Coordinates of C-alpha atoms in Angstrom, one line a residue:
X1 CA 1.9 -3.1 -13.2
X2 CA 4.4 -3.0 -16.0
X3 CA 6.5 -4.2 -19.0
X4 CA 8.5 -5.4 -16.1
X5 CA 11.8 -6.5 -17.5
X6 CA 13.3 -4.3 -20.1
X7 CA 11.0 -1.6 -21.0
X8 CA 4.3 -4.5 -16.2
X9 CA 3.4 -4.8 -14.2
X10 CA 2.6 -4.6 -12.0
X11 CA 1.2 -2.5 -13.3
X12 CA 0.6 1.3 -13.8
X13 CA 1.1 4.8 -12.5
X14 CA 3.3 6.2 -9.9
X15 CA 3.8 9.9 -10.5
X16 CA 1.8 12.2 -8.3
X17 CA -0.8 11.3 -5.7
X18 CA -4.3 10.6 -6.8
X19 CA -5.6 8.6 -3.9
X20 CA -9.3 9.2 -3.4
X21 CA -10.3 10.8 -0.1
X22 CA -12.6 8.6 2.0
X23 CA -15.9 10.3 1.6
X24 CA -19.4 9.1 0.9
X25 CA -19.1 9.4 -2.8
X26 CA -16.4 10.6 -5.2
X27 CA -16.9 12.8 -8.2
X28 CA -17.7 11.3 -11.6
X29 CA -16.7 14.5 -13.6
X30 CA -14.1 13.7 -16.2
X31 CA -10.7 15.3 -16.2
X32 CA -9.9 17.3 -19.3
X33 CA -8.2 15.1 -22.0
X34 CA -5.0 15.9 -23.7
X35 CA -5.0 19.0 -25.9
X36 CA -4.3 16.7 -28.8
X37 CA -8.0 15.8 -29.0
X38 CA -8.8 19.4 -30.2
X39 CA -7.0 18.8 -33.5
X40 CA -7.5 15.0 -33.8
X41 CA -9.4 13.5 -36.7
X42 CA -10.9 10.1 -37.1
X43 CA -9.7 7.4 -39.5
X44 CA -6.6 5.6 -40.6
X45 CA -4.5 2.9 -39.0
X46 CA -2.2 3.3 -35.9
X47 CA 0.5 0.6 -35.7
X48 CA 2.0 -0.5 -32.4
X49 CA 5.4 -1.9 -33.2
X50 CA 6.9 -4.4 -30.7
X51 CA 9.0 -7.4 -30.3
X52 CA 7.7 -11.0 -30.8
X53 CA 6.6 -12.6 -27.6
X54 CA 6.3 -9.2 -25.8
X55 CA 2.8 -9.9 -24.6
X56 CA 2.2 -12.4 -21.8
X57 CA -1.5 -12.6 -22.7
X58 CA -4.6 -10.7 -23.6
X59 CA -7.0 -12.4 -21.2
X60 CA -7.6 -9.8 -18.5
X61 CA -6.2 -12.1 -15.7
X62 CA -3.2 -13.0 -17.9
X63 CA -2.3 -9.4 -18.7
X64 CA 0.7 -8.4 -16.6
X65 CA 2.9 -5.9 -18.2
X66 CA 2.3 -2.2 -17.8
X67 CA 2.1 -1.3 -21.5
X68 CA -0.3 -4.1 -22.1
X69 CA -2.6 -2.9 -19.4
X70 CA -2.4 0.7 -20.7
X71 CA -3.0 -0.2 -24.3
X72 CA -5.8 -2.8 -23.8
X73 CA -7.6 -0.5 -21.3
X74 CA -7.9 2.1 -24.0
X75 CA -9.2 -0.1 -26.8
X76 CA -11.0 -3.2 -25.5
X77 CA -11.3 -3.5 -21.8
X78 CA -13.3 -0.9 -19.8
X79 CA -13.1 -0.9 -16.0
X80 CA -15.3 0.4 -13.2
X81 CA -13.0 3.5 -13.2
X82 CA -10.2 4.7 -15.4
X83 CA -7.3 7.2 -15.4
X84 CA -7.8 10.0 -17.9
X85 CA -5.6 11.0 -20.8
X86 CA -3.8 14.1 -19.4
X87 CA -0.5 15.8 -18.9
X88 CA -1.5 16.3 -15.3
X89 CA 1.0 14.6 -13.0
X90 CA -1.7 14.0 -10.3
X91 CA -4.8 12.8 -12.2
X92 CA -7.8 11.4 -10.3
X93 CA -9.7 8.4 -11.5
X94 CA -12.9 9.0 -13.4
X95 CA -16.0 6.8 -13.8
X96 CA -15.9 4.4 -16.7
X97 CA -18.4 1.5 -16.7
X98 CA -19.7 2.7 -13.3
X99 CA -21.8 5.7 -12.7
X100 CA -19.3 7.2 -10.3
X101 CA -15.9 6.4 -8.9
X102 CA -17.3 4.5 -5.9
X103 CA -19.1 4.9 -2.6
X104 CA -17.8 3.9 0.8
X105 CA -19.5 4.5 4.1
X106 CA -16.9 2.8 6.4
X107 CA -13.6 4.5 5.5
X108 CA -12.8 2.1 2.7
X109 CA -13.6 -1.3 4.0
X110 CA -16.5 -1.6 1.6
X111 CA -16.8 0.0 -1.9
X112 CA -20.0 0.0 -3.9
X113 CA -20.4 0.6 -7.7
X114 CA -23.4 0.7 -10.0
X115 CA -23.1 0.0 -13.7
X116 CA -24.2 2.5 -16.3
X117 CA -27.2 1.5 -18.5
X118 CA -26.8 0.3 -22.0
X119 CA -23.4 -1.3 -21.7
X120 CA -22.7 -4.3 -24.0
X121 CA -20.2 -6.9 -24.9
X122 CA -19.1 -7.3 -28.5
X123 CA -21.8 -10.0 -29.0
X124 CA -24.5 -7.5 -28.1
X125 CA -25.3 -9.0 -24.7
X126 CA -25.6 -6.6 -21.7
X127 CA -22.8 -6.2 -19.2
X128 CA -24.2 -7.2 -15.8
X129 CA -23.1 -7.2 -12.1
X130 CA -22.7 -10.9 -12.4
X131 CA -20.0 -10.2 -15.1
X132 CA -18.2 -8.0 -12.6
X133 CA -18.4 -10.7 -10.0
X134 CA -17.2 -13.4 -12.4
X135 CA -14.3 -11.3 -13.6
X136 CA -12.9 -10.9 -10.1
X137 CA -13.5 -14.6 -9.3
X138 CA -11.1 -15.6 -12.1
X139 CA -8.2 -13.9 -10.3
X140 CA -8.4 -16.6 -7.6
X141 CA -7.7 -19.4 -10.1
X142 CA -3.9 -20.0 -10.2
X143 CA -4.1 -21.8 -13.5
X144 CA -5.4 -18.7 -15.2
X145 CA -3.3 -16.0 -13.4
X146 CA 0.0 -17.9 -13.6
X147 CA 1.1 -16.0 -16.8
X148 CA -0.1 -12.8 -15.2
X149 CA 1.6 -13.2 -11.9
X150 CA -1.5 -13.3 -9.7
X151 CA -1.8 -9.5 -9.4
X152 CA -5.4 -9.9 -8.1
X153 CA -4.6 -12.1 -5.2
X154 CA -1.7 -9.9 -4.3
X155 CA -4.1 -7.3 -3.1
X156 CA -7.5 -9.1 -2.8
X157 CA -6.1 -12.2 -1.2
X158 CA -3.8 -13.1 1.7
X159 CA -1.5 -10.3 2.8
X160 CA -3.2 -7.6 0.9
X161 CA -6.4 -5.8 1.7
X162 CA -8.2 -9.2 1.8
X163 CA -11.6 -9.7 0.2
X164 CA -13.9 -11.2 2.9
X165 CA -17.4 -12.6 3.4
X166 CA -18.9 -10.2 5.9
X167 CA -21.1 -13.0 7.3
X168 CA -18.0 -15.2 7.9
X169 CA -15.0 -12.8 8.0
X170 CA -12.5 -15.5 9.2
X171 CA -13.1 -17.6 6.2
X172 CA -9.9 -17.5 4.1
X173 CA -10.9 -17.0 0.5
X174 CA -7.2 -16.7 -0.6
X175 CA -6.6 -20.3 0.3
X176 CA -10.0 -21.9 0.1
X177 CA -11.4 -20.4 -3.0
X178 CA -9.9 -21.6 -6.3
X179 CA -12.0 -19.6 -8.7
X180 CA -15.3 -20.2 -10.6
X181 CA -14.0 -23.2 -12.7
X182 CA -12.8 -25.5 -9.9
X183 CA -14.0 -23.8 -6.7
X184 CA -16.2 -25.7 -4.3
X185 CA -19.9 -24.6 -3.9
X186 CA -19.1 -23.6 -0.3
X187 CA -16.2 -21.4 -1.3
X188 CA -18.2 -19.9 -4.2
X189 CA -21.0 -19.0 -1.8
X190 CA -18.5 -17.1 0.4
X191 CA -17.0 -15.4 -2.6
X192 CA -20.4 -14.3 -3.8
X193 CA -21.0 -12.6 -0.5
X194 CA -17.6 -11.0 -0.5
X195 CA -18.2 -9.4 -3.9
X196 CA -22.0 -9.1 -3.6
X197 CA -24.5 -8.2 -6.3
X198 CA -27.8 -6.4 -6.0
X199 CA -29.3 -5.6 -9.4
X200 CA -26.6 -3.6 -11.3
X201 CA -24.8 -2.8 -8.1
X202 CA -21.7 -4.6 -6.7
X203 CA -20.2 -4.2 -3.3
X204 CA -16.7 -5.3 -2.4
X205 CA -16.0 -6.2 1.3
X206 CA -12.4 -5.9 2.6
X207 CA -10.8 -6.9 5.8
X208 CA -8.6 -3.7 5.8
X209 CA -9.5 -0.2 4.7
X210 CA -8.5 0.4 1.1
X211 CA -8.7 4.2 0.8
X212 CA -7.5 4.4 -2.8
X213 CA -9.4 1.5 -4.2
X214 CA -10.9 3.6 -7.1
X215 CA -7.3 4.2 -8.3
X216 CA -6.4 0.5 -8.0
X217 CA -9.6 -0.4 -10.0
X218 CA -8.5 2.0 -12.7
X219 CA -5.0 0.6 -12.8
X220 CA -5.7 -3.2 -12.6
X221 CA -8.0 -5.5 -14.6
X222 CA -8.9 -7.5 -11.5
X223 CA -12.3 -5.8 -11.0
X224 CA -13.1 -5.7 -14.8
X225 CA -16.2 -7.7 -15.9
X226 CA -15.8 -11.1 -17.7
X227 CA -18.6 -12.9 -19.6
X228 CA -19.0 -16.4 -18.1
X229 CA -20.3 -17.8 -21.4
X230 CA -17.0 -16.7 -23.1
X231 CA -14.8 -18.5 -20.6
X232 CA -12.7 -21.5 -21.8
X233 CA -10.2 -21.4 -19.0
X234 CA -6.5 -21.5 -20.0
X235 CA -7.4 -21.6 -23.6
X236 CA -8.5 -18.0 -23.4
X237 CA -5.0 -16.6 -22.6
X238 CA -4.7 -14.9 -26.0
X239 CA -8.4 -14.2 -26.6
X240 CA -10.2 -10.8 -26.3
X241 CA -13.9 -10.3 -25.5
X242 CA -14.3 -6.6 -25.9
X243 CA -16.6 -4.0 -24.3
X244 CA -14.5 -1.1 -25.6
X245 CA -14.4 0.8 -28.9
X246 CA -12.4 -1.9 -30.8
X247 CA -12.6 -5.7 -31.1
X248 CA -10.0 -8.2 -32.2
X249 CA -10.1 -9.3 -35.8
X250 CA -10.1 -13.1 -35.6
X251 CA -10.3 -15.5 -32.7
X252 CA -6.9 -15.1 -31.1
X253 CA -4.1 -12.7 -30.7
X254 CA -0.8 -14.1 -32.0
X255 CA 2.0 -13.7 -29.4
X256 CA 4.7 -13.8 -32.1
X257 CA 3.2 -11.6 -34.9
X258 CA 0.5 -9.5 -33.1
X259 CA -3.1 -8.8 -34.1
X260 CA -5.5 -6.3 -35.6
X261 CA -8.3 -4.4 -33.9
X262 CA -11.2 -3.0 -35.7
X263 CA -14.2 -1.0 -34.6
X264 CA -16.7 -2.7 -32.3
X265 CA -20.3 -1.9 -33.5
X266 CA -21.7 -2.7 -30.0
X267 CA -19.6 -0.1 -28.3
X268 CA -21.6 3.0 -27.0
X269 CA -19.5 6.2 -27.3
X270 CA -22.3 8.0 -25.3
X271 CA -21.4 5.9 -22.2
X272 CA -17.7 6.8 -22.5
X273 CA -15.6 10.0 -22.5
X274 CA -12.9 11.4 -24.7
X275 CA -10.9 12.0 -21.6
X276 CA -10.5 8.2 -21.4
X277 CA -10.7 7.0 -25.0
X278 CA -10.3 9.1 -28.1
X279 CA -10.9 6.0 -30.4
X280 CA -9.8 8.0 -33.4
X281 CA -8.2 5.4 -35.7
X282 CA -10.4 3.0 -37.7
X283 CA -7.8 0.3 -37.1
X284 CA -5.2 -0.4 -34.5
X285 CA -2.6 -2.9 -35.6
X286 CA -0.1 -4.7 -33.3
X287 CA 2.9 -5.7 -35.4
X288 CA 5.6 -7.7 -33.8
X289 CA 9.1 -8.2 -35.2
X290 CA 12.4 -9.7 -34.0
X291 CA 14.2 -7.0 -32.0
X292 CA 13.9 -3.5 -30.6
X293 CA 16.7 -2.5 -33.0
X294 CA 14.5 -3.5 -36.0
X295 CA 11.6 -1.6 -34.5
X296 CA 13.7 1.5 -34.0
X297 CA 15.3 1.3 -37.5
X298 CA 11.8 1.2 -39.0
X299 CA 10.7 4.2 -37.1
X300 CA 13.8 6.1 -38.0
X301 CA 13.2 5.3 -41.7
X302 CA 9.6 6.6 -41.3
X303 CA 8.3 4.7 -44.4
X304 CA 4.7 4.2 -45.5
X305 CA 2.6 2.5 -42.7
X306 CA 5.3 3.2 -40.1
X307 CA 4.6 7.0 -40.4
X308 CA 1.6 6.4 -38.1
X309 CA 3.4 3.9 -35.9
X310 CA 5.0 4.0 -32.5
X311 CA 6.6 1.6 -30.0
X312 CA 6.5 1.3 -26.2
X313 CA 10.1 0.3 -26.3
X314 CA 12.9 2.7 -25.4
X315 CA 15.4 3.6 -28.1
X316 CA 18.3 1.2 -27.7
X317 CA 21.6 2.9 -27.0
X318 CA 23.2 1.6 -30.2
X319 CA 20.7 3.7 -32.1
X320 CA 21.4 7.0 -30.3
X321 CA 23.8 8.3 -32.9
X322 CA 21.2 7.7 -35.7
X323 CA 18.5 9.5 -33.6
X324 CA 20.5 12.7 -33.7
X325 CA 19.6 13.1 -37.4
X326 CA 15.8 12.5 -36.8
X327 CA 13.3 15.4 -36.7
X328 CA 13.3 16.2 -33.0
X329 CA 9.5 16.5 -33.0
X330 CA 9.4 12.7 -33.5
X331 CA 11.5 12.0 -30.4
X332 CA 10.2 12.2 -26.8
X333 CA 11.8 11.9 -23.4
X334 CA 9.8 11.4 -20.3
X335 CA 10.1 10.2 -16.7
X336 CA 9.4 6.5 -15.9
X337 CA 7.8 4.8 -12.9
X338 CA 10.1 1.8 -13.4
X339 CA 12.9 0.5 -11.3
X340 CA 15.2 -2.1 -12.8
X341 CA 16.7 -4.8 -10.5
X342 CA 17.7 -8.4 -10.4
X343 CA 15.6 -10.9 -8.5
X344 CA 17.5 -13.5 -6.5
X345 CA 16.2 -17.1 -6.3
X346 CA 16.2 -17.5 -2.5
X347 CA 15.6 -21.2 -2.8
X348 CA 19.0 -21.8 -4.5
X349 CA 21.1 -18.9 -3.1
X350 CA 20.3 -19.6 0.6
X351 CA 23.4 -17.9 2.1
X352 CA 22.8 -14.2 2.8
X353 CA 26.6 -13.5 2.5
X354 CA 26.6 -14.9 -1.0
X355 CA 23.6 -12.8 -1.9
X356 CA 25.1 -9.7 -0.5
X357 CA 28.4 -10.4 -2.3
X358 CA 26.5 -10.6 -5.5
X359 CA 24.9 -7.2 -4.7
X360 CA 28.2 -5.6 -3.7
X361 CA 30.0 -6.8 -6.9
X362 CA 27.2 -5.6 -9.3
X363 CA 28.3 -2.9 -11.7
X364 CA 25.2 -0.7 -11.8
X365 CA 27.1 2.1 -13.6
X366 CA 28.2 -0.3 -16.3
X367 CA 24.6 -1.5 -16.7
X368 CA 23.4 2.1 -17.1
X369 CA 26.2 2.9 -19.6
X370 CA 25.3 -0.2 -21.7
X371 CA 21.7 1.0 -21.8
X372 CA 22.7 4.4 -23.0
X373 CA 23.6 6.4 -19.9
X374 CA 21.5 9.0 -18.2
X375 CA 18.9 9.0 -21.0
X376 CA 18.1 5.4 -19.8
X377 CA 18.3 5.8 -16.0
X378 CA 20.1 6.6 -12.8
X379 CA 21.6 4.2 -10.2
X380 CA 19.4 3.4 -7.2
X381 CA 19.6 1.3 -4.0
X382 CA 16.0 0.0 -3.9
X383 CA 13.0 -1.5 -5.8
X384 CA 11.0 1.7 -5.1
X385 CA 10.8 4.4 -7.7
X386 CA 11.8 7.9 -6.6
X387 CA 8.4 9.3 -7.4
X388 CA 6.5 7.1 -5.0
X389 CA 5.2 9.0 -2.0
X390 CA 7.3 8.1 1.0
X391 CA 10.3 7.0 -1.1
X392 CA 13.7 6.9 0.6
X393 CA 16.9 5.2 -0.2
X394 CA 17.9 2.2 1.9
X395 CA 21.2 0.8 3.3
X396 CA 22.4 -0.3 -0.1
X397 CA 22.9 3.3 -1.1
X398 CA 26.3 3.1 0.6
X399 CA 27.6 0.8 -2.1
X400 CA 29.4 2.5 -5.1
X401 CA 27.6 2.4 -8.4
X402 CA 30.5 0.7 -10.0
X403 CA 30.5 -2.2 -7.5
X404 CA 32.8 -3.0 -4.6
X405 CA 34.8 -6.1 -5.5
X406 CA 36.9 -6.1 -2.3
X407 CA 33.7 -6.1 -0.1
X408 CA 32.2 -8.9 -2.2
X409 CA 35.4 -11.0 -1.8
X410 CA 35.3 -10.5 1.9
X411 CA 31.8 -11.7 2.1
X412 CA 32.6 -14.8 0.0
X413 CA 35.6 -15.6 2.1
X414 CA 37.2 -17.8 -0.5
X415 CA 34.0 -19.3 -1.9
X416 CA 33.4 -19.4 -5.6
X417 CA 29.7 -19.9 -6.0
X418 CA 28.1 -20.7 -9.4
X419 CA 25.5 -18.2 -10.6
X420 CA 23.1 -18.9 -13.4
X421 CA 21.8 -15.6 -14.7
X422 CA 18.6 -15.6 -16.8
X423 CA 17.5 -12.7 -19.1
X424 CA 15.1 -12.3 -22.0
X425 CA 17.3 -12.3 -25.0
X426 CA 15.5 -9.6 -27.0
X427 CA 18.3 -7.2 -28.0
X428 CA 22.0 -6.7 -28.3
X429 CA 21.7 -4.2 -25.4
X430 CA 20.5 -6.8 -22.9
X431 CA 23.3 -9.0 -24.0
X432 CA 25.8 -6.2 -23.2
X433 CA 24.1 -5.8 -19.9
X434 CA 24.5 -9.5 -19.1
X435 CA 28.2 -9.4 -20.1
X436 CA 28.7 -6.4 -17.9
X437 CA 27.1 -8.1 -14.9
X438 CA 29.1 -11.3 -15.6
X439 CA 32.4 -9.4 -15.6
X440 CA 31.7 -7.7 -12.3
X441 CA 30.6 -10.9 -10.6
X442 CA 33.5 -12.9 -11.9
X443 CA 36.0 -10.4 -10.5
X444 CA 34.6 -11.0 -7.1
X445 CA 35.0 -14.8 -7.5
X446 CA 31.6 -16.0 -8.8
X447 CA 31.4 -18.5 -11.6
X448 CA 28.8 -17.2 -13.9
X449 CA 26.7 -19.0 -16.5
X450 CA 24.5 -16.8 -18.8
X451 CA 21.1 -18.2 -19.6
X452 CA 19.4 -16.2 -22.4
X453 CA 15.8 -17.0 -22.9
X454 CA 14.6 -16.4 -26.5
X455 CA 11.5 -14.2 -27.1
X456 CA 10.0 -17.2 -29.0
X457 CA 10.5 -19.5 -26.0
X458 CA 7.5 -21.5 -24.8
X459 CA 6.7 -21.0 -21.9
X460 CA 7.8 -17.4 -22.1
X461 CA 10.3 -15.5 -20.0
X462 CA 8.1 -14.6 -17.1
X463 CA 6.4 -18.0 -17.0
X464 CA 9.9 -19.6 -16.6
X465 CA 11.4 -17.2 -14.0
X466 CA 8.1 -17.1 -12.0
X467 CA 7.9 -20.8 -11.5
X468 CA 9.3 -22.8 -8.6
X469 CA 11.6 -24.7 -8.8
X470 CA 13.5 -23.1 -11.7
X471 CA 17.1 -23.6 -13.0
X472 CA 18.1 -19.9 -12.4
X473 CA 19.8 -18.2 -9.5
X474 CA 19.4 -14.6 -10.6
X475 CA 17.2 -13.0 -13.3
X476 CA 16.5 -9.6 -14.8
X477 CA 13.4 -7.8 -13.7
X478 CA 11.7 -4.5 -13.0
X479 CA 8.6 -3.0 -11.4
X480 CA 6.2 -0.1 -11.6
X481 CA 3.7 0.5 -8.9
X482 CA 0.1 -0.4 -9.8
X483 CA -0.9 2.9 -8.1
X484 CA 1.2 5.5 -6.3
X485 CA 1.8 3.9 -3.0
X486 CA 4.6 1.9 -1.2
X487 CA 1.8 -0.7 -0.7
X488 CA 2.0 -1.3 -4.5
X489 CA 5.7 -2.0 -4.4
X490 CA 7.0 -3.6 -1.2
X491 CA 4.3 -6.3 -0.5
X492 CA 4.1 -7.6 -4.1
X493 CA 7.8 -8.0 -4.4
X494 CA 9.0 -8.9 -0.8
X495 CA 6.1 -10.5 1.0
X496 CA 6.4 -14.3 1.4
X497 CA 4.4 -16.4 -1.0
X498 CA 1.7 -18.7 0.4
X499 CA 2.9 -22.2 1.4
X500 CA 2.9 -24.6 -1.5
X501 CA 3.0 -21.9 -4.2
X502 CA 4.6 -23.1 -7.4
X503 CA 4.4 -19.6 -9.1
X504 CA 5.4 -16.3 -7.4
X505 CA 2.5 -14.3 -6.1
X506 CA 2.7 -10.6 -7.1
X507 CA 6.3 -10.3 -8.2
X508 CA 8.0 -12.4 -5.6
X509 CA 9.4 -14.6 -8.3
X510 CA 12.5 -15.2 -6.2
X511 CA 10.4 -16.8 -3.5
X512 CA 12.0 -14.5 -0.9
X513 CA 10.8 -15.2 2.6
X514 CA 11.6 -13.2 5.8
X515 CA 9.3 -13.3 8.8
X516 CA 10.6 -9.9 9.9
X517 CA 9.7 -8.3 6.6
X518 CA 6.3 -10.0 6.7
X519 CA 5.6 -8.7 10.2
X520 CA 6.5 -5.1 9.2
X521 CA 4.2 -5.3 6.1
X522 CA 1.4 -6.7 8.3
X523 CA 1.8 -3.8 10.8
X524 CA 1.7 -1.3 7.9
X525 CA -1.6 -2.9 6.7
X526 CA -3.1 -2.6 10.1
X527 CA -2.2 1.1 10.4
X528 CA -4.4 3.9 9.3
X529 CA -1.8 6.6 9.5
X530 CA 0.0 7.3 6.2
X531 CA 3.3 8.4 7.8
X532 CA 3.4 5.2 10.0
X533 CA 2.6 3.0 7.0
X534 CA 5.4 4.6 5.0
X535 CA 7.8 4.2 7.8
X536 CA 7.0 0.5 8.3
X537 CA 7.2 -0.3 4.6
X538 CA 10.5 1.5 4.2
X539 CA 11.8 -0.5 7.2
X540 CA 10.6 -3.7 5.5
X541 CA 12.5 -2.7 2.3
X542 CA 15.6 -1.9 4.2
X543 CA 15.5 -5.2 6.2
X544 CA 15.1 -7.1 2.9
X545 CA 17.9 -5.2 1.2
X546 CA 20.3 -6.0 4.1
X547 CA 19.3 -9.7 3.8
X548 CA 20.1 -9.7 0.1
X549 CA 16.6 -10.1 -1.3
X550 CA 17.3 -8.4 -4.6
X551 CA 20.0 -6.6 -6.6
X552 CA 19.0 -2.9 -7.2
X553 CA 20.1 -1.4 -10.5
X554 CA 18.4 1.8 -11.7
X555 CA 15.4 4.2 -11.8
X556 CA 14.6 4.1 -15.5
X557 CA 13.8 7.0 -17.9
X558 CA 12.0 6.8 -21.2
X559 CA 13.3 7.8 -24.6
X560 CA 10.9 7.2 -27.5
X561 CA 10.6 7.7 -31.3
X562 CA 7.4 7.6 -33.4
X563 CA 6.2 8.2 -36.9
X564 CA 5.8 11.5 -38.6
X565 CA 2.0 11.2 -39.2
X566 CA 1.1 10.0 -35.7
X567 CA -0.7 12.6 -33.7
X568 CA -1.5 12.7 -30.0
X569 CA 1.7 11.0 -28.8
X570 CA 1.6 11.3 -25.0
X571 CA 3.4 9.3 -22.3
X572 CA 1.3 9.9 -19.2
X573 CA 0.5 8.7 -15.7
X574 CA -2.4 6.5 -17.0
X575 CA -0.1 4.6 -19.3
X576 CA 2.8 4.2 -16.8
X577 CA 4.5 6.8 -19.0
X578 CA 4.3 4.5 -22.0
X579 CA 2.7 6.2 -25.0
X580 CA -1.0 6.5 -24.3
X581 CA -2.9 4.8 -27.1
X582 CA -6.1 6.5 -26.1
X583 CA -5.0 9.9 -27.4
X584 CA -3.4 8.8 -30.7
X585 CA -4.7 9.7 -34.2
X586 CA -3.5 9.7 -37.8
X587 CA -2.6 13.0 -39.5
X588 CA -4.0 13.5 -43.0

């Protein structure tokens, strides 16, 4: 999952294959942490510099963007499993709150975990199996997950691996269970059997085999515990109840200015591992300002507190010339699991010819140039990142990167459709991107209205574009797989939303619907052969691409700058190739 528009998630790592083999029990031995830990020292303040309104929430079910997941996983939210801090391109999940990375006796249809002893919440109360059960149950409440895109239901509910009550496997939890706050007693009883507790042990029952569930548990917050007594429903969107090494100072995180995290005295380092959380700084401060340009300018200047600061944002292209004068040890390039694309509102652009004309006239090369060229990304034809196992280009690869105005005009056949293009107005770069897209589309005959959404807007960008109905026809988006599989890309973006949905499930915010695509995804879910699954999911993507489901733009690269006194800077698989907060420390 992913900062999924200009820099979520869905969500987290895609480089390498770390799917767990289906055996009786997987290893709990930690992977070696980054070499930075050998020289790291405790103390000081690390500052996370970002743009106001960047976070969609801090409640686990409201956390959606990839850098949020990565950062909060390292400092406040521990999961059953976690991905280690490592340069390894193919890391395996390690045990975190659980004693191991999970046990399955039926090839992945059930997974069992037992909590370690001595685990506590920030109020000193013990973490229990009931907390694990309650945390998952909240993912079924649409009022809570709306800001987070419903990631839990994407996989645990209809169309995913499907959590089921083994005593009543045909009972549809995804439609009949509404979460712990408003769910009926009958539905709650079925849920409690689907994610069943016995002492400190929880067992998850799935309709379909989920071979790499330990990786998904590490990458998502869906199976994280949540304290029932702390729950205040939607009022908890920007609250934090920590079981990690830090806790939020104050009652709520400020979406516009940020927040400060201090050490949590109830945290037990003996139950954790340096391979997952270094917890070196005394304080971690999130400081939000107006634009990425401001953030980058501060890091270039490298003054005072900013010397131990970093940003998960890429260096904007209009700062590239200034970066040339910066100490090269403070600049980092890395791969990225993100694809950038435009979602199309299928409820307003109903004509496939119009959608395909829009795709044909899109100047991908111009978008890449506006973002800084190859340092930012490379043109692509699909929503799937090139590092995903089974990746292949689709039929849209035949289109030139600069667009094909003649082909678009032919598809429009004299029509001049009006297009309302929405984007989060967070930088001058995105404004240049919008202007580039507008110019290409208008050459083909479209009438384009730009709809910039301010970072201070309430509701925020994703809350607006994810709703239905919405006053936009096209909007800027992106995706990173929640774990390295086509299953973590194609279904969440292209599978039809359940009937009556008013907010996109997964990342199908365009409310795209195609029975043929749904059928191919269903067949892939039913298959146990990896090659067959990949073939079917690539066919589903190709079918959707031909139907004009989305506008592909680029596979993104990462280009970072950080302060001169910040140690342990490492973009890795666990952090979706954002800077991994778990390794950072302050140089003396």
